[in-house]
Coordinates of C-alpha atoms in Angstrom, one line a residue:
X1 CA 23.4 -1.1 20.4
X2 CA 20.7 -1.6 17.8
X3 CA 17.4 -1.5 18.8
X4 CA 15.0 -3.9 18.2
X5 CA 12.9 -4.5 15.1
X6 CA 9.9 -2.3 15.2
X7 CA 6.3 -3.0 14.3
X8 CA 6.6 -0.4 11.0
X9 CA 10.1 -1.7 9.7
X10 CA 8.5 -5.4 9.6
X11 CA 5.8 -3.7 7.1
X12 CA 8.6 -1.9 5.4
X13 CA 10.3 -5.0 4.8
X14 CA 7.2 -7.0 3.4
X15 CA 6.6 -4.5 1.3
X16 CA 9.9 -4.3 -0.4
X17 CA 9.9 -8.1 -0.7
X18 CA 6.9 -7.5 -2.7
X19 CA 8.6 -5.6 -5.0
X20 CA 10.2 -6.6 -8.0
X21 CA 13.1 -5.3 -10.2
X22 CA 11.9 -2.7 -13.1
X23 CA 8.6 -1.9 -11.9
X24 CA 7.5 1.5 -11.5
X25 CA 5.5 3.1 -9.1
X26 CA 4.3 6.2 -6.9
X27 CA 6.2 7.1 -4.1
X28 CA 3.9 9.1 -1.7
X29 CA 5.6 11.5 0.5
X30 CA 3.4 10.6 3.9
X31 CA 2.8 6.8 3.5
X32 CA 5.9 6.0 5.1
X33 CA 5.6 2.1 5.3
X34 CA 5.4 1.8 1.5
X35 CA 7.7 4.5 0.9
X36 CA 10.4 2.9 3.0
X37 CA 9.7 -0.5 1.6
X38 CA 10.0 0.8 -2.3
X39 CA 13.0 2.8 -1.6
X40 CA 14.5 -0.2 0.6
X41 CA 13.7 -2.7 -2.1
X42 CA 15.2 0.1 -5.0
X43 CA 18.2 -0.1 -3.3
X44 CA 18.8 -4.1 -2.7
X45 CA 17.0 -6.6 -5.1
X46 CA 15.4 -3.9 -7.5
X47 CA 18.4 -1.1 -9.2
X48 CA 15.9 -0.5 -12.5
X49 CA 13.1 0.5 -10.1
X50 CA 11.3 3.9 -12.2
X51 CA 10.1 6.0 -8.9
X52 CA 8.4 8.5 -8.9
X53 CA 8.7 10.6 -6.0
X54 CA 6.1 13.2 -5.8
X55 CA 6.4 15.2 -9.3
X56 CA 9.8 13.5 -10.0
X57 CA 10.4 10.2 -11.8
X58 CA 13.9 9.1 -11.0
X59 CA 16.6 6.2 -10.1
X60 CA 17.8 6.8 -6.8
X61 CA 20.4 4.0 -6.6
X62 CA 23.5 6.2 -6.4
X63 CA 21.5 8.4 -4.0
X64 CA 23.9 9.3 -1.0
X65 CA 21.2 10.4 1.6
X66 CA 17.0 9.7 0.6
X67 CA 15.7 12.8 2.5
X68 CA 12.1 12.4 3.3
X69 CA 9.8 14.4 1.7
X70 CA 6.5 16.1 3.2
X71 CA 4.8 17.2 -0.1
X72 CA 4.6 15.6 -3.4
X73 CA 5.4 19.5 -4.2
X74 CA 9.0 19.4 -2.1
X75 CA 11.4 21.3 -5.1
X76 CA 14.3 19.0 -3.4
X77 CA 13.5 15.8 -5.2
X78 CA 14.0 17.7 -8.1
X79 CA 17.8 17.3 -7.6
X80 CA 17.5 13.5 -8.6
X81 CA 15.0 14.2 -11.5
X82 CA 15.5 12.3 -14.8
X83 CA 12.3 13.9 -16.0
X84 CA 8.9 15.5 -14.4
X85 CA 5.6 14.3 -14.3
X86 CA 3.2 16.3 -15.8
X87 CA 0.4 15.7 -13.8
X88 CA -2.2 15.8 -16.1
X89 CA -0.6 13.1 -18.1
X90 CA -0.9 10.5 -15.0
X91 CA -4.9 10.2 -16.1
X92 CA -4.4 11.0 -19.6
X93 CA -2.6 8.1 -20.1
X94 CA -2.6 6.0 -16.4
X95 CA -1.8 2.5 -17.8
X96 CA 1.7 3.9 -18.5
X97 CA 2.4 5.4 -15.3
X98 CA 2.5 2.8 -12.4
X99 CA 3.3 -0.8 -12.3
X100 CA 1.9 -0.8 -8.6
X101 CA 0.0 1.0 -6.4
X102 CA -0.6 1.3 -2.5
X103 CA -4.0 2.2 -1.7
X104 CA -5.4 3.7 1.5
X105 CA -9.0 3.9 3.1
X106 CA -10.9 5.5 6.1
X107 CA -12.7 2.5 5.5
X108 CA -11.7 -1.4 4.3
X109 CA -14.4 -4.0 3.6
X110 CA -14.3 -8.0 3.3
X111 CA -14.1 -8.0 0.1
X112 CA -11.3 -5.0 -0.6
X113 CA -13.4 -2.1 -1.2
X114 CA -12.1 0.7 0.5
X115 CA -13.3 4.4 1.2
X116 CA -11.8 7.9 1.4
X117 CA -14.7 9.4 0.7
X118 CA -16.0 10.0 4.6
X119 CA -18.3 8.1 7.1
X120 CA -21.9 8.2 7.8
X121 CA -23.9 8.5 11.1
X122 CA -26.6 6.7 12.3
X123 CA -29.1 8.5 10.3
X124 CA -26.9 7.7 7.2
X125 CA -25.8 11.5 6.7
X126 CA -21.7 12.1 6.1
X127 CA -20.9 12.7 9.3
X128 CA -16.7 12.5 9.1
X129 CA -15.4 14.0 5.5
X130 CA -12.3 12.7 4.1
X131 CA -9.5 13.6 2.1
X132 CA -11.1 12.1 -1.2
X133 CA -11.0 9.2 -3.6
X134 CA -7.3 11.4 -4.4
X135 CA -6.7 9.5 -7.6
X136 CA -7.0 6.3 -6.1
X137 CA -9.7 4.7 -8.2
X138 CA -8.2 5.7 -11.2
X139 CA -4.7 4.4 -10.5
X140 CA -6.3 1.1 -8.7
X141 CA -7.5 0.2 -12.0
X142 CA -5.1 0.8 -14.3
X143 CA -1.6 -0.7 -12.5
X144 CA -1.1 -4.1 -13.3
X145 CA -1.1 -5.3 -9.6
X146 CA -2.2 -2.7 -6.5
X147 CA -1.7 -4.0 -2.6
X148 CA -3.8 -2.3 0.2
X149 CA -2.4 -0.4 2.9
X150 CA -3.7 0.5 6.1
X151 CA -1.5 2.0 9.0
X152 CA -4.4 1.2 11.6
X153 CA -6.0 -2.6 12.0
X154 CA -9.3 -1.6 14.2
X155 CA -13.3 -2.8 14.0
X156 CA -13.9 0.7 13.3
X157 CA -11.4 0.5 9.9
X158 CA -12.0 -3.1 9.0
X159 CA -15.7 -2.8 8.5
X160 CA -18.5 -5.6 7.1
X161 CA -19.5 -2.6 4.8
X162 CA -17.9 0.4 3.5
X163 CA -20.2 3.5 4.2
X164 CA -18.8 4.9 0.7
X165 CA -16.7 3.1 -2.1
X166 CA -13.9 5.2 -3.2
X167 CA -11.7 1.8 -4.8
X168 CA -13.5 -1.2 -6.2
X169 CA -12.2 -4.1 -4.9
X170 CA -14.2 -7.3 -5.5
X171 CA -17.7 -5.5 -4.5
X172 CA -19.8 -7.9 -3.3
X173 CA -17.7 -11.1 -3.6
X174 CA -17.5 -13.6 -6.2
X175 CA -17.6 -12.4 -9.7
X176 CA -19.0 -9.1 -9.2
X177 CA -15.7 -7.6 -10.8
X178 CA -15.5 -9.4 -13.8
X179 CA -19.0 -9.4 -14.6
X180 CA -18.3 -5.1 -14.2
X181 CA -15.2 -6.1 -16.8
X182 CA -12.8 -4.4 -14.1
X183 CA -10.4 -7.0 -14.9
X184 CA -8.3 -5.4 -18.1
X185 CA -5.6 -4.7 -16.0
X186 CA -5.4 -6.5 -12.9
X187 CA -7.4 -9.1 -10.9
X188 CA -8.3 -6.8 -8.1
X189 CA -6.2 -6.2 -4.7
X190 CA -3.2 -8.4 -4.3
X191 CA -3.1 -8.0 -0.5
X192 CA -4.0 -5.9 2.7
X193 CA -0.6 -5.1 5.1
X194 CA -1.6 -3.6 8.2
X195 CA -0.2 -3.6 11.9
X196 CA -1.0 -6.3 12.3
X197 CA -0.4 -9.2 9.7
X198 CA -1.3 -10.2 5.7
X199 CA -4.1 -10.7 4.0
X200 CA -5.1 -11.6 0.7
X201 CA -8.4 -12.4 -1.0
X202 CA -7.4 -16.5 -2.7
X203 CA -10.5 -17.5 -1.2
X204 CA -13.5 -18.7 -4.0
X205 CA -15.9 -16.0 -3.1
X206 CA -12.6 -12.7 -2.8
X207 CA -13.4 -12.7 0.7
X208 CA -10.5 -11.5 2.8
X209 CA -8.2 -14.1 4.4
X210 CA -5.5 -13.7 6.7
X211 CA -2.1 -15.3 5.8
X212 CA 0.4 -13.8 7.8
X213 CA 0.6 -12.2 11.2
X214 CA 3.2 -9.9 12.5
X215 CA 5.6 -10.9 16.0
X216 CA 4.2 -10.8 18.8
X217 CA 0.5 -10.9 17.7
X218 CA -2.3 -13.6 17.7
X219 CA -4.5 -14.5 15.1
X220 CA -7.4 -14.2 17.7
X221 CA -6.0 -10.6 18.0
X222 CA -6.8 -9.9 14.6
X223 CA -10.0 -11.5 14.3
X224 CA -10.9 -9.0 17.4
X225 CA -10.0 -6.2 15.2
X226 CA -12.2 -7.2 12.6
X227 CA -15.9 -6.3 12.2
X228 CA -16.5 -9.2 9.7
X229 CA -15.4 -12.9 9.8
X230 CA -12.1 -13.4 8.1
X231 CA -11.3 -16.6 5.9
X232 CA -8.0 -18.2 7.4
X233 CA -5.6 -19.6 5.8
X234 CA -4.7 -23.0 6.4
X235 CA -1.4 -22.4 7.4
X236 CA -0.7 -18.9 9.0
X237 CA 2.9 -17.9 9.0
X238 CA 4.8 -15.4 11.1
X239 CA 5.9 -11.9 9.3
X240 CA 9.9 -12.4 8.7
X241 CA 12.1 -10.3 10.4
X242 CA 15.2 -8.7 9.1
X243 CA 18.7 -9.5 9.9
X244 CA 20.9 -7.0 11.9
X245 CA 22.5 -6.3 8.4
X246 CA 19.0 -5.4 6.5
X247 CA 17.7 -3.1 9.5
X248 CA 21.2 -1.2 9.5
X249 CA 20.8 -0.1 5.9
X250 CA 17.4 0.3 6.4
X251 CA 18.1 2.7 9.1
X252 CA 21.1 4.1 7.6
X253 CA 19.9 5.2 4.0
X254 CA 16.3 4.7 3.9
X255 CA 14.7 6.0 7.2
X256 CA 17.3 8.4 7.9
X257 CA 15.0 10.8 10.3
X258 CA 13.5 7.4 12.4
X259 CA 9.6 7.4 11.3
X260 CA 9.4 3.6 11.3
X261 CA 10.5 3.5 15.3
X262 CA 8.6 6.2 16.3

């Protein structure tokens, strides 16, 4: 029997339908929503996908079995290697390395900044460190679109202001990232997929609206999870779901050990 569709594989799937044939990108060996949904869409609608999984750029097409990695370092990859990234070379030349990028934060604001960097207390003293901006603000910047992902949707994560600014997004609304000419290579964030639903920033000002929202959840339950008021779209959709077919490969090739249903 097949179980049902979990919350995780519906992110996987929206992010491989985001994904388009030939572009390359960063695989990262613990954001398994993204991972999933790049290797998923690699091996369906996108064959001249350029991965690069942790230190290894690749084609993975005629892969038998997509082990999942837990380092960027993991020497396995290096089976499927059609050449190795010289890290160093990622920010000595970063426009050439990634056509898109997933992007993380402790922290996500209305308008798309997000932080890595840690949060404040009350006093306004770092109070929680975190892992660090990790390349992030370079990469944002340079790939011609980047989408942010955040595996928790919670008041505490969606925030009115982000203690720290580790990614620019569009600041403080409006025009504030052209007028910082931020816009050589792309317009800013594409999108936010979280838990629970879509959102992009189409609204006049970049402020963040919801579009989509996942089964089984409310758009009142996502503007509880928010600490700032979200623009809504004027028609919000329903995440799709995959068909029994989809989820089998899915399950069969790409998430071989079960992360997404766990």
């Amino acid at each position: 029997m097949t179980l049902p569709v979990t919350n995780q594989e519906i992110q996987a799937f929206y992010v491989a339908r985001v994904l388009e044939d030939g572009d390359r990108l960063f695989v990262g060996a613990n954001l398994h929503v993204p991972r999933a949904g790049a290797l998923y869409a690699h091996m369906t609608h996108a064959p001249n996908m350029k991965l690069s999984v942790g230190m290894v750029t690749t084609n993975l097409l005629n892969a038998d079995l997509l082990e999942p990695t837990k380092f960027s370092t993991d020497y396995r990859v290096s089976r499927w290697a059609e050449s190795i990234v010289i890290h160093n070379d990622i920010f000595e030349r970063p426009q050439h390395c990634s056509d898109v990028f997933f992007v993380g934060g402790m922290q996500i604001d209305r308008f798309g900044n997000t932080n890595l960097i840690g949060i404040r207390d009350a006093t306004g003293t770092l109070a929680v460190r975190g892992p660090g901006s990790l390349g992030t603000t370079t990469m944002a910047h340079y790939a011609k679109r980047y989408y942010i992902y955040a595996p928790t949707h919670s008041r505490s994560v969606f925030v009115e202001r982000c203690d720290y600014i580790s990614t620019f997004g569009h600041g403080e609304g409006g025009d504030h990232r052209a007028r910082l000419r931020l816009n050589q290579f792309n317009e800013g964030p594409r999108q936010v997929i979280t838990p629970l639903g879509v959102l992009d920033f189409e609204t006049p000002d970049h402020r963040m609206r919801l579009t989509h929202v996942h089964p089984g959840v409310s758009v009142d339950e996502v503007i509880a999870n928010t600490a700032f008021v979200l623009a809504l779209a004027d028609s919000i959709d329903v995440t799709a779901t995959p068909s029994a077919a989809e989820l089998s490969m899915m399950r069969e090739r790409v998430d071989v050990e079960g992360t997404l249903r766990r």
